[in-house]
CSV table of C-alpha atoms and ligand atoms in Angstrom, one decimal:
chain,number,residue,atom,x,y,z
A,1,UNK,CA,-94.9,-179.4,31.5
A,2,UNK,CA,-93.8,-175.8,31.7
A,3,UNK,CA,-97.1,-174.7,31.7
A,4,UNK,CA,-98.6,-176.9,33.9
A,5,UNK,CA,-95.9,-176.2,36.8
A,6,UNK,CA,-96.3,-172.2,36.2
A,7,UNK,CA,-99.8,-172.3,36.6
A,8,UNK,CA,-99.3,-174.4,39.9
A,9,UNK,CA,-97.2,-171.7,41.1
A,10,UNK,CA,-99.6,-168.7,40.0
A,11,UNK,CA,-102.6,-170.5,41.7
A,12,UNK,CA,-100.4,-170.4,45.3
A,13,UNK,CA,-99.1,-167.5,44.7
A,14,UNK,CA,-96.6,-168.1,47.7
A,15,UNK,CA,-93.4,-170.2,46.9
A,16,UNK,CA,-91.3,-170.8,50.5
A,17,UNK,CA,-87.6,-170.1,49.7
A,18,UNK,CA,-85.9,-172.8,51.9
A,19,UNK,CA,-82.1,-173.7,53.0
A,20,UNK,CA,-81.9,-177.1,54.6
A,21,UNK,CA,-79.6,-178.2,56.5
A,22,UNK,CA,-79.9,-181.5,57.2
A,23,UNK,CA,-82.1,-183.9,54.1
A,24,UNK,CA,-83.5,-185.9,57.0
A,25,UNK,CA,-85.7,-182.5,57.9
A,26,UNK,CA,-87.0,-182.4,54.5
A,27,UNK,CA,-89.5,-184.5,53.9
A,28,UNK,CA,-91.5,-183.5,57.0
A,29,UNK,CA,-90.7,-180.0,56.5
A,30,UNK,CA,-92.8,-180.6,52.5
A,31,UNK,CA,-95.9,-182.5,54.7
A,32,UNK,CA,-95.9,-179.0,57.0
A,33,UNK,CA,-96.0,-176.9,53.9
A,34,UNK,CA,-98.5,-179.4,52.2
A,35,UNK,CA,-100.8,-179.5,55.8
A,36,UNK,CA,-100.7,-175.9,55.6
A,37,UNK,CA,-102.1,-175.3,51.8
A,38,UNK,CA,-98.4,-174.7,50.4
A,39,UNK,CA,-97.9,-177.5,48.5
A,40,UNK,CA,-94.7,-176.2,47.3
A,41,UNK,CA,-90.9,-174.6,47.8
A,42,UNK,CA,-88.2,-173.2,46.1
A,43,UNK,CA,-84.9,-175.2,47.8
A,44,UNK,CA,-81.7,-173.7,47.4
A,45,UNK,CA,-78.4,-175.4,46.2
A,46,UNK,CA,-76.5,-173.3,49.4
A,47,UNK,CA,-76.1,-176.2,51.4
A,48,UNK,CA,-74.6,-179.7,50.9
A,49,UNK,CA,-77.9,-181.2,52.1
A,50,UNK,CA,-80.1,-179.6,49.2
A,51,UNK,CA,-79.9,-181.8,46.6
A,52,UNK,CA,-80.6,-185.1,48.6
A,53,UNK,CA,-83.5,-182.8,50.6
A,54,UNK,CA,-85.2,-182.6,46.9
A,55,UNK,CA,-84.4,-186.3,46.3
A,56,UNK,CA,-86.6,-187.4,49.5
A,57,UNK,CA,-89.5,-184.9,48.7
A,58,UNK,CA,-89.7,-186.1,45.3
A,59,UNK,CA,-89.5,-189.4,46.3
A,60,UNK,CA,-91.7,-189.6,49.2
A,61,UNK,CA,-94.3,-186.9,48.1
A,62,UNK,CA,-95.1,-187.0,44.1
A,63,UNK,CA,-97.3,-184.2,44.1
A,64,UNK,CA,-95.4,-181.5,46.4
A,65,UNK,CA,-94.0,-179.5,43.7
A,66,UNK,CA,-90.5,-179.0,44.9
A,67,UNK,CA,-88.0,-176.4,43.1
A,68,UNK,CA,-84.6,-176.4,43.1
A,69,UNK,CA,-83.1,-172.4,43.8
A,70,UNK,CA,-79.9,-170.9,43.8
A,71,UNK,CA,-79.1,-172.8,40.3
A,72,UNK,CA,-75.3,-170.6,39.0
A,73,UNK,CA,-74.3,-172.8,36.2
A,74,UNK,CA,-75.5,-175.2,33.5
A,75,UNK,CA,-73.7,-178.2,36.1
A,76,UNK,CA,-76.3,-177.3,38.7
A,77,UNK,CA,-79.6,-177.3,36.8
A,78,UNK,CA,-78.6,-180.5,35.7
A,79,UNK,CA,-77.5,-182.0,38.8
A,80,UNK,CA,-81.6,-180.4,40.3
A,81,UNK,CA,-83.1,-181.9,37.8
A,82,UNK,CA,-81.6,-185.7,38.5
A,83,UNK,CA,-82.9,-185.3,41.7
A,84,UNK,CA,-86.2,-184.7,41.0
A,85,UNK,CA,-86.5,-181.2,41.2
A,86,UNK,CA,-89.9,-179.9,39.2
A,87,UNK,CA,-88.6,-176.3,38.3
A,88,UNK,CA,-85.4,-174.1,38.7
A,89,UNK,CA,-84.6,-170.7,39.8
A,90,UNK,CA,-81.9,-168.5,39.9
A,91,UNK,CA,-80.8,-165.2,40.9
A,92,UNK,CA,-79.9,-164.2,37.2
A,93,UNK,CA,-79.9,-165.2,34.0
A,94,UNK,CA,-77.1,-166.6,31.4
A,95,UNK,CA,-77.9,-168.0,28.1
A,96,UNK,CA,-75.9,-170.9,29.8
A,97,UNK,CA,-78.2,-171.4,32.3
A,98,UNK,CA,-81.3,-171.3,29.9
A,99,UNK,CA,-79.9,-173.5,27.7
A,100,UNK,CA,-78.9,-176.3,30.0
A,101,UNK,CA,-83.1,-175.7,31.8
A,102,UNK,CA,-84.4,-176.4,27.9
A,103,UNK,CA,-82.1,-179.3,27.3
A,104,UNK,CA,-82.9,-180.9,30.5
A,105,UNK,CA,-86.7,-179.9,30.2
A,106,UNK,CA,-86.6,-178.0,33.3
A,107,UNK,CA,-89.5,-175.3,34.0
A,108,UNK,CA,-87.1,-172.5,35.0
A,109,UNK,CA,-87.0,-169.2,36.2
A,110,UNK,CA,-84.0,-166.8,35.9
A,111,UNK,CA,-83.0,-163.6,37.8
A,112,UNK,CA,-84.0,-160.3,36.1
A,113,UNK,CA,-84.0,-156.8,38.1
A,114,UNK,CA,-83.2,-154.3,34.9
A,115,UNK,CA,-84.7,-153.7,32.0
A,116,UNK,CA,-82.0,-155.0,29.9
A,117,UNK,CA,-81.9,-158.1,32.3
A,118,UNK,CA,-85.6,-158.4,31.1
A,119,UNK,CA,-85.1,-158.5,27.7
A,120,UNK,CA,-82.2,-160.7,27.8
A,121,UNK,CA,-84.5,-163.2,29.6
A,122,UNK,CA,-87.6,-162.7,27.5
A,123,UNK,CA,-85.4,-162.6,24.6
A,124,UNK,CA,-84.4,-166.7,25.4
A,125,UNK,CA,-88.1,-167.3,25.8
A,126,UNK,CA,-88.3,-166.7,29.0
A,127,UNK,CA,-91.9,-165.4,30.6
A,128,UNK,CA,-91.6,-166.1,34.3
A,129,UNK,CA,-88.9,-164.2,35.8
A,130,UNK,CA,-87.6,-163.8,39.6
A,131,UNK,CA,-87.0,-160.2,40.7
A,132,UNK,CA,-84.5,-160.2,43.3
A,133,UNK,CA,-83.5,-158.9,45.6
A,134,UNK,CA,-86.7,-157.4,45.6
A,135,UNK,CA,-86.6,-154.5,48.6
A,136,UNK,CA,-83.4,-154.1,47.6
A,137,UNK,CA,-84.1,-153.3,44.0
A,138,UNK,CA,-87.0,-151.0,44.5
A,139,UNK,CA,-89.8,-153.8,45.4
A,140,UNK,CA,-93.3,-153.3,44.4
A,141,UNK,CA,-92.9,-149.7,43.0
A,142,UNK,CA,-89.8,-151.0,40.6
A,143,UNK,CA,-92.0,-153.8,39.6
A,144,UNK,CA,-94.9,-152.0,38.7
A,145,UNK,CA,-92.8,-149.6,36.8
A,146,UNK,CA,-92.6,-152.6,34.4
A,147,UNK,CA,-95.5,-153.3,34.0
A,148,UNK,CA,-95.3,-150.5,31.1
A,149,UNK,CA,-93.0,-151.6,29.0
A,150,UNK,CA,-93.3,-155.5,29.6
A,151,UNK,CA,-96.7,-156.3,30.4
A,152,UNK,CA,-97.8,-156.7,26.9
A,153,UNK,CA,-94.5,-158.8,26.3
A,154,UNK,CA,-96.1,-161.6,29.5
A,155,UNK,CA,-93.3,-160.8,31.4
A,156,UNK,CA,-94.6,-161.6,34.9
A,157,UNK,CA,-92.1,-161.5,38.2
A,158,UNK,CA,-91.6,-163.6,41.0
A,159,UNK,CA,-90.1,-161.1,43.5
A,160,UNK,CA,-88.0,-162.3,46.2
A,161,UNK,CA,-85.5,-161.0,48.9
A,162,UNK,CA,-86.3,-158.6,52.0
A,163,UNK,CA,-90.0,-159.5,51.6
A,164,UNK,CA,-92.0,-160.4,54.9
A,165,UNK,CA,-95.4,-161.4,55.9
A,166,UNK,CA,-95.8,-157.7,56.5
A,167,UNK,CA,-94.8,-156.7,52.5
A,168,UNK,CA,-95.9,-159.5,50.5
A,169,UNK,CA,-99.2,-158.3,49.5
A,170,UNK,CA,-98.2,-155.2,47.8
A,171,UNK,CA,-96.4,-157.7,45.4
A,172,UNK,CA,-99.6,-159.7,44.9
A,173,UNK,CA,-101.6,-156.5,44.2
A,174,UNK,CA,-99.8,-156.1,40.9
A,175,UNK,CA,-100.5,-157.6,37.6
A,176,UNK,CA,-97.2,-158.6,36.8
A,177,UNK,CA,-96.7,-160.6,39.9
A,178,UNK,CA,-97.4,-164.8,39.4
A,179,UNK,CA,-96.3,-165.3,43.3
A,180,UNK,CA,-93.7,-163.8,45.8
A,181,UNK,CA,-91.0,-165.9,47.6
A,182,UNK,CA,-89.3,-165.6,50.8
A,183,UNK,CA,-87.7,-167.5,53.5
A,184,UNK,CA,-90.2,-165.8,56.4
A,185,UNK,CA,-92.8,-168.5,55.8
A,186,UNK,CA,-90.0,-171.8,56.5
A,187,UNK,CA,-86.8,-169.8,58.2
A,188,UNK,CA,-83.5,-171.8,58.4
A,189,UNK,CA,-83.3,-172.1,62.0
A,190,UNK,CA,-87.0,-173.3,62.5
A,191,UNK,CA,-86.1,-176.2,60.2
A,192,UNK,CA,-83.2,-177.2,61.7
A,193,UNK,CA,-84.8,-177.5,65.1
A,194,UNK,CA,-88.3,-179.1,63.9
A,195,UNK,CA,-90.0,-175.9,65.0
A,196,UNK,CA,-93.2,-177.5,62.3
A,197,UNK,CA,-95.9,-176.2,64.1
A,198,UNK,CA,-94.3,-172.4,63.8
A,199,UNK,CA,-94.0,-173.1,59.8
A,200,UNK,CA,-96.8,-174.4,59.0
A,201,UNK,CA,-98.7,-171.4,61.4
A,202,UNK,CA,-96.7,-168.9,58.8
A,203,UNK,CA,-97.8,-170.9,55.7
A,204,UNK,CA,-101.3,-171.4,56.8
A,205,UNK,CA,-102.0,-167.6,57.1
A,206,UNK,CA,-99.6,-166.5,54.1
A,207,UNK,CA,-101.5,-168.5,51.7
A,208,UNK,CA,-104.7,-167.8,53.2
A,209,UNK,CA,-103.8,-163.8,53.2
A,210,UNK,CA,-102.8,-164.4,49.7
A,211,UNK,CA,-106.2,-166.3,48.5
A,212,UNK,CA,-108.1,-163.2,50.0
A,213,UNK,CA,-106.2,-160.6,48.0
B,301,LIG,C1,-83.8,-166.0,47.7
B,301,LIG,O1,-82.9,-166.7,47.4
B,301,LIG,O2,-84.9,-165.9,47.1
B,301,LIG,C2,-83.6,-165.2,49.0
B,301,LIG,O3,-82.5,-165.5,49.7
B,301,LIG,C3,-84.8,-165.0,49.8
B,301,LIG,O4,-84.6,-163.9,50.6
B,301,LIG,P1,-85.2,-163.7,52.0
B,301,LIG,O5,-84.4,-164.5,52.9
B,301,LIG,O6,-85.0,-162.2,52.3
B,301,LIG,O7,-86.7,-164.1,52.0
């Protein structure tokens, strides 16, 4: 299952990072991404709408491959997974969090920015890891730096925070990279106020930028 859901993720190469506000936006908010050639999104426990919003795209669209972000503790990958999310990121990694992702069966992606965040995450088994905040951190020239060392090791990143429809494809350039994420593509405010047309405009020519690289 792990596999299957990381090599969804590699072939979009764009994962929308979304807050939502209000679950009865979701499920057309997943159709805009799906119209668009984005049949995916990363949606973060930060509001008291999340987990319901991944409840109604699971239910309603099988094959949308909806994430659950922003996952802190063990109680929270748990509580993604119930509702139907497909994989789980966070902004770090604990052995904690891995354990509870493995005992739930939950594809998941922890936080790593420094080298010994690396290894702690590839030393639980962990192969697909989320660099953020990306611009923050050094973006693409910090990533590539890794692809020294950790390369031969599989470590690829999923960079995330700061980056913009004007950044992303730096990220993509580089080997280590499976996909970048941002919340450019479906911003918070453009949810809340049904603005589809604009997000699935963004997601239309991010994923076709991103096919072309
Ligand atoms: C995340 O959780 O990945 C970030 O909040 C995304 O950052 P952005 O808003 O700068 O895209």
């Amino acid at each position: 299952m792990n596999d299957a859901v990381f090599a969804q993720l590699r072939r979009l190469r764009i994962v929308p990072v979304v807050e939502v506000q209000d679950a009865e936006r979701a499920v057309d908010l997943a159709r805009a991404l799906s119209g668009a050639g984005l049949p995916a999104a990363e949606i973060t426990l930060r509001t008291p709408a999340a987990l319901d919003a991944i409840a109604a795209i699971a239910d309603a669209l099988p094959d949308f491959l909806v994430g659950a972000g922003t996952l802190l503790g063990p109680e929270q990958v748990h509580a993604a997974q119930e509702a139907g999310a497909r994989f789980g990121v966070s902004p770090g990694f604990t052995p904690a969090l891995s354990s509870a992702a493995a005992s739930a069966g939950l594809p998941f992606i922890p936080g790593a920015v420094t080298a010994s965040e690396i290894l702690a995450a590839s030393g639980a088994g962990h192969r697909h890891l989320k660099f953020f905040p990306a611009e923050s951190s050094g973006g693409a020239d910090a990533v590539s730096s890794y692809a020294g060392p950790f390369a031969g090791a599989g470590i690829a990143f999923m960079p995330t925070g700061g980056i913009r429809p004007e950044t992303f494809s730096r990220y993509l350039s580089l080997p280590n990279v499976f996909a970048v994420g941002g919340t450019w593509i479906a911003p918070r405010d453009a949810i809340t106020e049904g603005r589809f047309d604009e997000i699935r405009h963004s997601a239309r020519a991010a994923s076709a930028l991103a096919r072309s690289l």
